[in-house]
XYZ file of N, CA and C in Angstrom:
426
model
N 126.436 64.051 59.338
C 125.817 64.561 58.111
C 125.866 63.486 57.041
N 124.760 63.227 56.420
C 124.728 62.169 55.409
C 124.908 62.701 54.003
N 124.611 63.973 53.749
C 124.752 64.539 52.417
C 123.775 63.951 51.421
N 123.977 64.294 50.153
C 123.106 63.865 49.054
C 121.642 64.203 49.344
N 121.432 65.401 49.882
C 120.081 65.857 50.220
C 119.281 66.117 48.951
N 118.023 65.702 48.939
C 117.127 65.988 47.817
C 116.125 67.056 48.246
N 115.344 67.497 47.296
C 114.306 68.483 47.594
C 113.277 67.942 48.589
N 113.178 66.631 48.707
C 112.199 66.014 49.607
C 112.684 65.894 51.052
N 113.971 66.133 51.290
C 114.510 66.021 52.645
C 114.139 67.242 53.484
N 113.871 67.000 54.753
C 113.544 68.079 55.689
C 114.852 68.636 56.254
N 115.085 69.945 56.121
C 116.324 70.537 56.645
C 116.368 70.515 58.175
N 117.572 70.360 58.689
C 117.832 70.433 60.130
C 119.033 71.355 60.322
N 118.796 72.673 60.355
C 119.918 73.624 60.437
C 120.799 73.383 61.666
N 122.120 73.547 61.448
C 123.083 73.356 62.534
C 123.497 74.665 63.188
N 123.146 75.782 62.588
C 123.556 77.064 63.149
C 122.503 78.122 62.816
N 122.705 79.313 63.339
C 121.728 80.385 63.161
C 121.579 80.774 61.689
N 122.674 80.795 60.960
C 122.620 81.120 59.532
C 121.693 80.148 58.797
N 121.857 78.860 59.050
C 120.993 77.866 58.418
C 119.537 78.036 58.808
N 119.306 78.388 60.055
C 117.940 78.621 60.519
C 117.307 79.802 59.790
N 118.065 80.877 59.576
C 117.502 82.038 58.872
C 117.165 81.693 57.425
N 117.966 80.837 56.792
C 117.638 80.415 55.425
C 116.339 79.620 55.401
N 116.159 78.740 56.381
C 114.940 77.936 56.445
C 113.715 78.813 56.711
N 113.844 79.794 57.590
C 112.737 80.724 57.842
C 112.379 81.461 56.550
N 113.387 81.877 55.789
C 113.137 82.528 54.502
C 112.366 81.637 53.547
N 112.673 80.347 53.550
C 111.928 79.412 52.703
C 110.459 79.356 53.109
N 110.205 79.302 54.412
C 108.815 79.251 54.875
C 108.050 80.509 54.494
N 108.698 81.654 54.552
C 108.052 82.905 54.139
C 107.784 82.867 52.632
N 108.766 82.425 51.844
C 108.595 82.370 50.386
C 107.464 81.428 49.983
N 107.287 80.348 50.715
C 106.235 79.373 50.383
C 104.830 79.963 50.485
N 104.700 81.098 51.133
C 103.383 81.736 51.242
C 102.945 82.347 49.915
N 103.888 82.563 49.008
C 103.552 83.072 47.670
C 103.176 81.885 46.787
N 102.062 81.980 46.050
C 101.611 80.833 45.251
C 102.613 80.387 44.183
N 103.287 81.304 43.533
C 104.204 80.950 42.440
C 105.657 81.146 42.882
N 106.018 80.578 44.018
C 107.368 80.773 44.551
C 108.373 79.841 43.881
N 109.622 80.262 43.909
C 110.734 79.415 43.493
C 111.790 79.508 44.585
N 112.053 78.401 45.230
C 113.085 78.308 46.260
C 114.208 77.462 45.678
N 115.418 77.993 45.725
C 116.576 77.298 45.170
C 117.579 77.038 46.283
N 117.996 75.802 46.390
C 119.099 75.444 47.288
C 120.288 75.068 46.417
N 121.449 75.563 46.778
C 122.639 75.325 45.983
C 123.875 75.507 46.844
N 125.020 75.071 46.356
C 126.336 75.348 46.950
C 127.112 76.107 45.891
N 127.389 77.376 46.126
C 128.115 78.112 45.098
C 129.178 79.009 45.709
N 130.149 79.341 44.881
C 131.213 80.276 45.249
C 131.478 81.177 44.056
N 132.127 82.293 44.320
C 132.527 83.191 43.236
C 133.668 82.549 42.451
N 133.732 82.862 41.177
C 134.825 82.372 40.332
C 135.997 83.355 40.476
N 136.556 83.366 41.626
C 137.629 84.289 41.985
C 138.705 83.501 42.719
N 139.879 84.084 42.866
C 140.862 83.413 43.721
C 140.284 83.216 45.127
N 140.630 82.097 45.750
C 140.154 81.784 47.099
C 140.594 82.894 48.040
N 139.677 83.370 48.860
C 139.942 84.533 49.710
C 140.730 84.218 50.974
N 140.875 82.961 51.307
C 141.459 82.582 52.591
C 142.740 81.785 52.364
N 143.634 81.785 53.344
C 144.879 81.030 53.160
C 144.681 79.520 53.233
N 143.547 79.076 53.825
C 143.286 77.653 53.991
C 141.874 77.316 53.522
N 141.647 76.022 53.289
C 140.308 75.535 52.931
C 140.132 74.145 53.536
N 138.889 73.831 53.886
C 138.585 72.570 54.566
C 138.732 71.364 53.646
N 139.433 70.361 54.136
C 139.585 69.104 53.399
C 138.475 68.114 53.733
N 137.711 68.395 54.791
C 136.704 67.444 55.259
C 135.283 68.017 55.242
N 135.062 69.030 54.438
C 133.718 69.600 54.264
C 133.406 69.551 52.769
N 132.302 68.907 52.412
C 132.023 68.583 51.017
C 130.757 69.249 50.504
N 130.742 69.486 49.205
C 129.556 70.027 48.560
C 129.535 69.644 47.094
N 128.422 69.904 46.465
C 128.277 69.740 45.014
C 128.296 71.155 44.440
N 129.469 71.758 44.517
C 129.654 73.179 44.260
C 129.509 73.548 42.791
N 129.098 74.774 42.595
C 129.079 75.417 41.287
C 129.593 76.840 41.476
N 129.988 77.462 40.382
C 130.358 78.875 40.444
C 129.098 79.717 40.326
N 129.135 80.873 40.957
C 127.960 81.745 41.024
C 127.428 82.096 39.640
N 128.314 82.331 38.668
C 127.824 82.684 37.332
C 127.126 81.498 36.663
N 127.558 80.281 36.966
C 126.867 79.095 36.441
C 125.487 78.951 37.085
N 125.409 79.231 38.384
C 124.117 79.193 39.077
C 123.194 80.264 38.504
N 123.743 81.443 38.227
C 122.929 82.525 37.658
C 122.341 82.108 36.310
N 123.126 81.437 35.480
C 122.604 80.964 34.189
C 121.488 79.945 34.400
N 121.674 79.052 35.358
C 120.630 78.062 35.648
C 119.363 78.753 36.143
N 119.517 79.749 37.014
C 118.358 80.504 37.507
C 117.622 81.197 36.370
N 118.376 81.759 35.444
C 117.763 82.424 34.290
C 116.884 81.437 33.530
N 117.390 80.241 33.312
C 116.605 79.223 32.613
C 115.361 78.811 33.383
N 115.489 78.654 34.698
C 114.330 78.277 35.513
C 113.259 79.359 35.470
N 113.690 80.608 35.538
C 112.722 81.705 35.505
C 112.068 81.815 34.131
N 112.854 81.633 33.073
C 112.292 81.689 31.721
C 111.256 80.584 31.519
N 111.503 79.436 32.141
C 110.567 78.309 32.039
C 109.456 78.366 33.085
N 109.467 79.397 33.897
C 108.454 79.606 34.947
C 108.340 78.415 35.907
N 109.493 77.879 36.271
C 109.534 76.775 37.233
C 109.159 77.319 38.608
N 108.377 76.575 39.348
C 107.996 76.972 40.703
C 108.292 75.835 41.671
N 108.222 76.151 42.950
C 108.450 75.151 43.985
C 109.873 75.207 44.497
N 110.372 74.074 44.931
C 111.712 73.944 45.504
C 112.576 73.132 44.558
N 113.746 73.644 44.223
C 114.689 72.912 43.374
C 116.093 73.020 43.956
N 116.896 72.037 43.650
C 118.321 72.074 43.948
C 119.054 72.321 42.642
N 119.892 73.320 42.625
C 120.828 73.512 41.520
C 122.157 72.990 42.052
N 122.524 71.800 41.604
C 123.668 71.104 42.186
C 124.678 70.721 41.119
N 125.930 70.726 41.512
C 126.979 70.239 40.638
C 126.937 68.723 40.568
N 127.511 68.186 39.508
C 127.496 66.735 39.328
C 128.625 66.041 40.087
N 129.530 66.814 40.645
C 130.727 66.261 41.259
C 130.819 66.688 42.727
N 131.144 65.751 43.605
C 131.380 66.067 45.011
C 132.835 66.484 45.180
N 133.029 67.654 45.788
C 134.374 68.173 46.039
C 134.478 68.636 47.479
N 135.667 68.510 48.050
C 135.908 69.165 49.335
C 136.111 70.651 49.049
N 135.965 71.465 50.073
C 136.213 72.893 49.884
C 137.665 73.118 49.447
N 138.564 72.292 49.948
C 139.969 72.396 49.566
C 140.152 72.118 48.071
N 139.535 71.048 47.585
C 139.629 70.735 46.152
C 139.063 71.872 45.316
N 137.951 72.437 45.761
C 137.346 73.563 45.060
C 138.277 74.766 45.070
N 138.838 75.090 46.219
C 139.732 76.243 46.339
C 140.948 76.098 45.434
N 141.476 74.886 45.324
C 142.661 74.650 44.498
C 142.404 74.881 43.013
N 141.144 74.857 42.582
C 140.843 75.110 41.171
C 141.211 76.530 40.763
N 141.089 77.480 41.675
C 141.424 78.874 41.354
C 142.676 79.353 42.072
N 143.061 78.664 43.146
C 144.194 79.111 43.965
C 145.010 77.897 44.403
N 145.903 77.412 43.551
C 146.647 76.193 43.873
C 147.486 76.277 45.154
N 147.835 77.468 45.606
C 148.684 77.612 46.795
C 147.910 77.549 48.112
N 146.587 77.396 48.062
C 145.799 77.339 49.296
C 146.243 76.135 50.130
N 146.219 76.291 51.442
C 146.669 75.232 52.344
C 145.489 74.440 52.898
N 145.673 73.143 53.149
C 144.588 72.331 53.701
C 144.421 72.562 55.203
N 143.170 72.464 55.676
C 142.845 72.542 57.098
C 141.606 71.673 57.327
N 141.474 71.116 58.521
C 140.270 70.345 58.837
C 139.335 71.180 59.700
N 138.076 70.819 59.697
C 137.100 71.548 60.508
C 137.369 71.345 61.998
N 137.991 70.239 62.362
C 138.326 70.011 63.774
C 139.271 71.092 64.294
N 140.107 71.610 63.417
C 141.058 72.649 63.808
C 140.379 73.999 64.015
N 139.197 74.187 63.474
C 138.487 75.466 63.559
C 137.381 75.432 64.611
N 136.754 74.298 64.819
C 135.716 74.085 65.843
C 134.509 75.014 65.695
N 133.836 74.920 64.554
C 132.593 75.651 64.310
C 131.471 74.645 64.060
N 130.214 74.995 64.386
C 129.097 74.085 64.089
C 128.732 74.144 62.602
N 129.353 73.302 61.817
C 129.173 73.315 60.368
C 128.590 71.996 59.886
N 127.833 72.051 58.824
C 127.404 70.845 58.129
C 128.606 70.345 57.344
N 128.982 69.104 57.560
C 130.187 68.573 56.925
C 129.943 68.141 55.482
N 128.810 67.539 55.233
C 128.495 67.063 53.889
C 127.280 67.823 53.386
N 127.529 68.819 52.556
C 126.466 69.678 52.022
C 126.043 69.249 50.624
N 126.417 68.042 50.211
C 126.119 67.613 48.850
C 124.616 67.541 48.618
N 124.237 67.962 47.424
C 122.831 68.006 47.026
C 122.598 67.119 45.815
N 121.423 66.545 45.754
C 120.911 65.871 44.561
C 119.616 66.572 44.205
N 119.237 66.472 42.963
C 117.944 67.014 42.576
C 117.082 65.906 42.005
N 115.847 65.844 42.488
C 114.888 64.924 41.893
C 114.146 65.624 40.758
N 114.390 66.934 40.599
C 113.676 67.708 39.583
C 114.556 68.139 38.411
N 115.853 68.311 38.642
C 116.748 68.827 37.604
C 117.959 67.918 37.446
N 118.523 67.902 36.243
C 119.779 67.190 36.022
C 120.909 67.976 36.689
N 121.975 67.288 37.123
C 123.089 68.016 37.730
C 123.806 68.876 36.701
N 124.439 69.916 37.188
C 125.179 70.834 36.335
C 126.657 70.513 36.426
N 127.378 70.843 35.370
C 128.820 70.615 35.345
C 129.531 71.855 35.866
N 130.473 71.656 36.773
C 131.306 72.747 37.259
C 132.230 73.149 36.127
N 132.133 74.395 35.687
C 132.978 74.839 34.584
C 134.373 75.132 35.101
N 135.268 75.427 34.205
C 136.666 75.654 34.592
C 136.780 76.648 35.731
N 137.780 76.475 36.545
C 137.950 77.309 37.720
C 138.753 78.571 37.513
N 139.022 78.918 36.260
C 139.833 80.108 36.030
C 139.171 81.340 36.623
N 139.924 82.118 37.415
C 139.340 83.350 37.942
C 138.972 84.298 36.814
N 137.987 85.115 37.058
C 137.579 86.126 36.090
C 138.646 87.208 36.055
N 139.065 87.594 34.858
C 140.014 88.705 34.730
C 139.257 90.008 34.835
N 139.672 90.829 35.778
C 139.055 92.141 35.933
C 139.979 93.181 35.324
N 139.441 94.064 34.479
C 140.300 95.104 33.917
C 140.826 96.008 35.029
N 142.049 96.410 34.892
C 142.622 97.334 35.875
C 142.571 98.746 35.330
N 142.393 99.680 36.232
C 142.285 101.088 35.817
C 143.645 101.694 35.625
């Protein structure tokens, strides 16, 4: 995996999940005013797993930051294909540690799944976004 994919790169899915996303893009392209967004995002919550990959990378953003970017794109009536990408390359482990410092490191070799190792994105259409603080969202308790 070479990473730093732009909107001009042709996807080559490594698994069925990736293939279904690509099929969805082809269906969306049939609409004249479509907007297809590729991004790497996670919830701003404590990491759900005891471990995170040290050798799988992305230009991650939090879902609420992506939602704000989407709102702006829709308000500006942007169409076509865009990448909403973070400005910083992080391993999944580094990302997980932002909200859950006790998470343990693991490599993808230990799990043996067909995964894209470098999911980093660049945009030729948009400036990169800054990953905001990793503090988990406080949920009121009943």
